[in-house]
């Protein structure tokens, strides 16, 4: 009888120990799930899924923009403050560059000398800040025939900038 009592006590202690160990393991598992390492892997997989979705959307947009660009007419120039439709042709740029470079340096470098290149934006020289961007534009046009970022068609522009919606080009 005495032995049965001791066995019951031992069995009870073992069962209670197993329950305590199970509770501790459950708590440890919960802490692991809340750890930064576990959350970062969840974040990484979420970021990958988001990136894949964005990539698919970008490709879809580029196809749409290419279709729009193929149907649009006009010349485009990229200026410091954005993309613009320009009324100027290659010949207009060449004539301007020749006229500008034929001016004396004093005439070119006066405050207020500016050019819009057929857009709603303009580029201006400034003697007070010793900034003469028109000199660079004129030399670039003289060397290449057009400014570096001039596109004779919207389709050409779209090939260089496929992610830009042609509807967002300023007039």
PDB file of C-alpha atoms in Angstrom:
ATOM      1  CA  UNK A   1       0.000   0.000   0.000  1.00  0.00           C
ATOM      2  CA  UNK A   2       2.805   2.264   0.893  1.00  0.00           C
ATOM      3  CA  UNK A   3       4.411   1.562  -2.469  1.00  0.00           C
ATOM      4  CA  UNK A   4       1.223   2.450  -4.354  1.00  0.00           C
ATOM      5  CA  UNK A   5       1.088   5.803  -2.553  1.00  0.00           C
ATOM      6  CA  UNK A   6       4.689   6.526  -3.533  1.00  0.00           C
ATOM      7  CA  UNK A   7       3.998   5.502  -7.152  1.00  0.00           C
ATOM      8  CA  UNK A   8       0.927   7.807  -7.282  1.00  0.00           C
ATOM      9  CA  UNK A   9       3.014  10.691  -5.946  1.00  0.00           C
ATOM     10  CA  UNK A  10       5.735  10.043  -8.513  1.00  0.00           C
ATOM     11  CA  UNK A  11       3.212   9.737 -11.325  1.00  0.00           C
ATOM     12  CA  UNK A  12       1.594  13.019 -10.218  1.00  0.00           C
ATOM     13  CA  UNK A  13       4.982  14.770 -10.076  1.00  0.00           C
ATOM     14  CA  UNK A  14       5.902  13.460 -13.557  1.00  0.00           C
ATOM     15  CA  UNK A  15       2.532  14.543 -15.024  1.00  0.00           C
ATOM     16  CA  UNK A  16       2.831  18.002 -13.436  1.00  0.00           C
ATOM     17  CA  UNK A  17       6.421  18.250 -14.758  1.00  0.00           C
ATOM     18  CA  UNK A  18       5.295  17.333 -18.272  1.00  0.00           C
ATOM     19  CA  UNK A  19       2.533  19.955 -18.111  1.00  0.00           C
ATOM     20  CA  UNK A  20       4.990  22.616 -16.865  1.00  0.00           C
ATOM     21  CA  UNK A  21       7.470  21.716 -19.630  1.00  0.00           C
ATOM     22  CA  UNK A  22       4.690  21.866 -22.251  1.00  0.00           C
ATOM     23  CA  UNK A  23       3.658  25.324 -20.991  1.00  0.00           C
ATOM     24  CA  UNK A  24       7.260  26.533 -21.070  1.00  0.00           C
ATOM     25  CA  UNK A  25       7.752  25.188 -24.598  1.00  0.00           C
ATOM     26  CA  UNK A  26       4.554  26.904 -25.744  1.00  0.00           C
ATOM     27  CA  UNK A  27       5.771  30.203 -24.254  1.00  0.00           C
ATOM     28  CA  UNK A  28       9.166  29.796 -25.922  1.00  0.00           C
ATOM     29  CA  UNK A  29       7.508  29.077 -29.275  1.00  0.00           C
ATOM     30  CA  UNK A  30       5.356  32.220 -28.896  1.00  0.00           C
ATOM     31  CA  UNK A  31       8.445  34.321 -28.177  1.00  0.00           C
ATOM     32  CA  UNK A  32      10.201  32.975 -31.263  1.00  0.00           C
ATOM     33  CA  UNK A  33       7.265  33.973 -33.452  1.00  0.00           C
ATOM     34  CA  UNK A  34       7.400  37.515 -32.082  1.00  0.00           C
ATOM     35  CA  UNK A  35      11.174  37.826 -32.451  1.00  0.00           C
ATOM     36  CA  UNK A  36      12.625  40.316 -34.977  1.00  0.00           C
ATOM     37  CA  UNK A  37      14.170  37.442 -36.941  1.00  0.00           C
ATOM     38  CA  UNK A  38      10.804  35.772 -37.459  1.00  0.00           C
ATOM     39  CA  UNK A  39       9.155  39.067 -38.325  1.00  0.00           C
ATOM     40  CA  UNK A  40      11.920  40.024 -40.760  1.00  0.00           C
ATOM     41  CA  UNK A  41      11.435  36.838 -42.760  1.00  0.00           C
ATOM     42  CA  UNK A  42       7.724  37.603 -42.889  1.00  0.00           C
ATOM     43  CA  UNK A  43       8.555  41.162 -43.963  1.00  0.00           C
ATOM     44  CA  UNK A  44      10.965  39.920 -46.642  1.00  0.00           C
ATOM     45  CA  UNK A  45       8.385  37.580 -48.150  1.00  0.00           C
ATOM     46  CA  UNK A  46       5.786  40.369 -48.068  1.00  0.00           C
ATOM     47  CA  UNK A  47       8.223  42.789 -49.722  1.00  0.00           C
ATOM     48  CA  UNK A  48       9.041  40.240 -52.433  1.00  0.00           C
ATOM     49  CA  UNK A  49       5.347  39.730 -53.174  1.00  0.00           C
ATOM     50  CA  UNK A  50       4.800  43.487 -53.292  1.00  0.00           C
ATOM     51  CA  UNK A  51       7.817  43.983 -55.556  1.00  0.00           C
ATOM     52  CA  UNK A  52       6.606  41.294 -57.939  1.00  0.00           C
ATOM     53  CA  UNK A  53       3.176  42.925 -58.063  1.00  0.00           C
ATOM     54  CA  UNK A  54       4.710  46.349 -58.710  1.00  0.00           C
ATOM     55  CA  UNK A  55       6.920  44.921 -61.449  1.00  0.00           C
ATOM     56  CA  UNK A  56       3.910  43.400 -63.215  1.00  0.00           C
ATOM     57  CA  UNK A  57       2.065  46.723 -62.932  1.00  0.00           C
ATOM     58  CA  UNK A  58       5.086  48.635 -64.283  1.00  0.00           C
ATOM     59  CA  UNK A  59       5.305  46.332 -67.304  1.00  0.00           C
ATOM     60  CA  UNK A  60       1.592  46.787 -67.934  1.00  0.00           C
ATOM     61  CA  UNK A  61       1.970  50.578 -67.701  1.00  0.00           C
ATOM     62  CA  UNK A  62       4.940  50.557 -70.065  1.00  0.00           C
ATOM     63  CA  UNK A  63       2.916  48.677 -72.685  1.00  0.00           C
ATOM     64  CA  UNK A  64       0.057  51.157 -72.341  1.00  0.00           C
ATOM     65  CA  UNK A  65       2.461  54.120 -72.564  1.00  0.00           C
ATOM     66  CA  UNK A  66       4.111  52.637 -75.684  1.00  0.00           C
ATOM     67  CA  UNK A  67       0.710  52.378 -77.392  1.00  0.00           C
ATOM     68  CA  UNK A  68      -0.113  55.992 -76.495  1.00  0.00           C
ATOM     69  CA  UNK A  69       3.309  57.196 -77.643  1.00  0.00           C
ATOM     70  CA  UNK A  70       2.928  55.479 -81.014  1.00  0.00           C
ATOM     71  CA  UNK A  71      -0.284  57.439 -81.644  1.00  0.00           C
ATOM     72  CA  UNK A  72       0.995  60.857 -80.521  1.00  0.00           C
ATOM     73  CA  UNK A  73       2.743  63.490 -82.629  1.00  0.00           C
ATOM     74  CA  UNK A  74       5.263  66.095 -81.556  1.00  0.00           C
ATOM     75  CA  UNK A  75       8.840  66.788 -80.551  1.00  0.00           C
ATOM     76  CA  UNK A  76       9.954  66.386 -76.937  1.00  0.00           C
ATOM     77  CA  UNK A  77      12.784  67.939 -75.005  1.00  0.00           C
ATOM     78  CA  UNK A  78      13.915  67.032 -71.504  1.00  0.00           C
ATOM     79  CA  UNK A  79      14.740  70.096 -69.432  1.00  0.00           C
ATOM     80  CA  UNK A  80      15.894  70.414 -65.824  1.00  0.00           C
ATOM     81  CA  UNK A  81      12.338  70.793 -64.561  1.00  0.00           C
ATOM     82  CA  UNK A  82      10.635  68.070 -66.614  1.00  0.00           C
ATOM     83  CA  UNK A  83       9.597  66.737 -69.994  1.00  0.00           C
ATOM     84  CA  UNK A  84       8.142  69.193 -72.532  1.00  0.00           C
ATOM     85  CA  UNK A  85       6.614  69.153 -75.962  1.00  0.00           C
ATOM     86  CA  UNK A  86       8.521  71.661 -78.074  1.00  0.00           C
ATOM     87  CA  UNK A  87       7.483  73.431 -81.233  1.00  0.00           C
ATOM     88  CA  UNK A  88      11.120  73.516 -82.374  1.00  0.00           C
ATOM     89  CA  UNK A  89      12.546  71.206 -85.010  1.00  0.00           C
ATOM     90  CA  UNK A  90      16.190  70.184 -85.356  1.00  0.00           C
ATOM     91  CA  UNK A  91      16.730  73.081 -87.775  1.00  0.00           C
ATOM     92  CA  UNK A  92      15.323  75.577 -85.245  1.00  0.00           C
ATOM     93  CA  UNK A  93      17.800  74.370 -82.616  1.00  0.00           C
ATOM     94  CA  UNK A  94      20.704  74.597 -85.058  1.00  0.00           C
ATOM     95  CA  UNK A  95      19.737  78.134 -86.116  1.00  0.00           C
ATOM     96  CA  UNK A  96      19.437  79.229 -82.485  1.00  0.00           C
ATOM     97  CA  UNK A  97      22.832  77.725 -81.559  1.00  0.00           C
ATOM     98  CA  UNK A  98      24.545  79.415 -84.514  1.00  0.00           C
ATOM     99  CA  UNK A  99      22.966  82.782 -83.665  1.00  0.00           C
ATOM    100  CA  UNK A 100      23.735  82.419 -79.963  1.00  0.00           C
ATOM    101  CA  UNK A 101      27.359  81.427 -80.487  1.00  0.00           C
ATOM    102  CA  UNK A 102      27.861  84.281 -82.968  1.00  0.00           C
ATOM    103  CA  UNK A 103      26.975  86.818 -80.238  1.00  0.00           C
ATOM    104  CA  UNK A 104      29.766  88.373 -78.202  1.00  0.00           C
ATOM    105  CA  UNK A 105      30.475  86.813 -74.834  1.00  0.00           C
ATOM    106  CA  UNK A 106      29.327  89.997 -73.068  1.00  0.00           C
ATOM    107  CA  UNK A 107      26.008  89.861 -74.903  1.00  0.00           C
ATOM    108  CA  UNK A 108      25.508  86.172 -74.095  1.00  0.00           C
ATOM    109  CA  UNK A 109      26.455  86.497 -70.432  1.00  0.00           C
ATOM    110  CA  UNK A 110      24.195  89.387 -69.479  1.00  0.00           C
ATOM    111  CA  UNK A 111      21.608  88.824 -66.777  1.00  0.00           C
ATOM    112  CA  UNK A 112      18.262  87.976 -68.297  1.00  0.00           C
ATOM    113  CA  UNK A 113      19.493  86.236 -71.454  1.00  0.00           C
ATOM    114  CA  UNK A 114      17.108  83.312 -71.715  1.00  0.00           C
ATOM    115  CA  UNK A 115      15.557  80.828 -74.095  1.00  0.00           C
ATOM    116  CA  UNK A 116      12.463  78.622 -73.857  1.00  0.00           C
ATOM    117  CA  UNK A 117      13.241  76.326 -76.833  1.00  0.00           C
ATOM    118  CA  UNK A 118       9.577  76.316 -77.815  1.00  0.00           C
ATOM    119  CA  UNK A 119       8.359  75.193 -74.376  1.00  0.00           C
ATOM    120  CA  UNK A 120       6.570  76.789 -71.436  1.00  0.00           C
ATOM    121  CA  UNK A 121       9.790  76.662 -69.403  1.00  0.00           C
ATOM    122  CA  UNK A 122      12.918  78.692 -69.969  1.00  0.00           C
ATOM    123  CA  UNK A 123      16.624  78.530 -69.263  1.00  0.00           C
ATOM    124  CA  UNK A 124      18.370  81.714 -68.217  1.00  0.00           C
ATOM    125  CA  UNK A 125      21.979  82.851 -67.950  1.00  0.00           C
ATOM    126  CA  UNK A 126      23.004  84.756 -64.841  1.00  0.00           C
ATOM    127  CA  UNK A 127      26.069  86.941 -64.576  1.00  0.00           C
ATOM    128  CA  UNK A 128      25.464  87.460 -60.851  1.00  0.00           C
ATOM    129  CA  UNK A 129      25.822  83.714 -60.147  1.00  0.00           C
ATOM    130  CA  UNK A 130      28.252  83.093 -63.034  1.00  0.00           C
ATOM    131  CA  UNK A 131      25.859  80.485 -64.407  1.00  0.00           C
ATOM    132  CA  UNK A 132      25.669  80.252 -68.190  1.00  0.00           C
ATOM    133  CA  UNK A 133      23.689  77.098 -69.057  1.00  0.00           C
ATOM    134  CA  UNK A 134      22.800  78.414 -72.510  1.00  0.00           C
ATOM    135  CA  UNK A 135      26.488  78.184 -73.471  1.00  0.00           C
ATOM    136  CA  UNK A 136      26.395  74.450 -72.752  1.00  0.00           C
ATOM    137  CA  UNK A 137      23.144  74.017 -74.668  1.00  0.00           C
ATOM    138  CA  UNK A 138      24.499  75.901 -77.685  1.00  0.00           C
ATOM    139  CA  UNK A 139      27.742  73.916 -77.725  1.00  0.00           C
ATOM    140  CA  UNK A 140      25.840  70.632 -77.350  1.00  0.00           C
ATOM    141  CA  UNK A 141      23.572  71.562 -80.262  1.00  0.00           C
ATOM    142  CA  UNK A 142      26.556  72.641 -82.375  1.00  0.00           C
ATOM    143  CA  UNK A 143      28.350  69.335 -81.663  1.00  0.00           C
ATOM    144  CA  UNK A 144      25.395  66.959 -82.029  1.00  0.00           C
ATOM    145  CA  UNK A 145      22.867  68.868 -84.136  1.00  0.00           C
ATOM    146  CA  UNK A 146      20.257  68.842 -81.349  1.00  0.00           C
ATOM    147  CA  UNK A 147      20.247  68.977 -77.560  1.00  0.00           C
ATOM    148  CA  UNK A 148      21.181  65.676 -75.900  1.00  0.00           C
ATOM    149  CA  UNK A 149      17.657  65.046 -74.646  1.00  0.00           C
ATOM    150  CA  UNK A 150      15.696  66.058 -77.747  1.00  0.00           C
ATOM    151  CA  UNK A 151      13.362  63.525 -79.357  1.00  0.00           C
ATOM    152  CA  UNK A 152      11.887  64.082 -82.799  1.00  0.00           C
ATOM    153  CA  UNK A 153       8.938  61.786 -81.982  1.00  0.00           C
ATOM    154  CA  UNK A 154       7.023  60.710 -78.904  1.00  0.00           C
ATOM    155  CA  UNK A 155       7.811  57.112 -79.839  1.00  0.00           C
ATOM    156  CA  UNK A 156      11.577  57.805 -79.626  1.00  0.00           C
ATOM    157  CA  UNK A 157      11.054  59.473 -76.255  1.00  0.00           C
ATOM    158  CA  UNK A 158       9.099  56.438 -75.024  1.00  0.00           C
ATOM    159  CA  UNK A 159      11.957  54.102 -75.962  1.00  0.00           C
ATOM    160  CA  UNK A 160      14.336  56.132 -73.789  1.00  0.00           C
ATOM    161  CA  UNK A 161      11.822  56.744 -70.954  1.00  0.00           C
ATOM    162  CA  UNK A 162       9.367  53.800 -71.043  1.00  0.00           C
ATOM    163  CA  UNK A 163       8.018  54.482 -67.549  1.00  0.00           C
ATOM    164  CA  UNK A 164       6.840  58.038 -68.320  1.00  0.00           C
ATOM    165  CA  UNK A 165       3.192  58.470 -69.230  1.00  0.00           C
ATOM    166  CA  UNK A 166       3.075  60.523 -72.458  1.00  0.00           C
ATOM    167  CA  UNK A 167      -0.010  62.282 -71.099  1.00  0.00           C
ATOM    168  CA  UNK A 168       2.191  63.765 -68.334  1.00  0.00           C
ATOM    169  CA  UNK A 169       4.501  65.561 -70.769  1.00  0.00           C
ATOM    170  CA  UNK A 170       4.065  69.323 -70.308  1.00  0.00           C
ATOM    171  CA  UNK A 171       2.993  71.504 -73.186  1.00  0.00           C
TER     172      UNK A 171
END
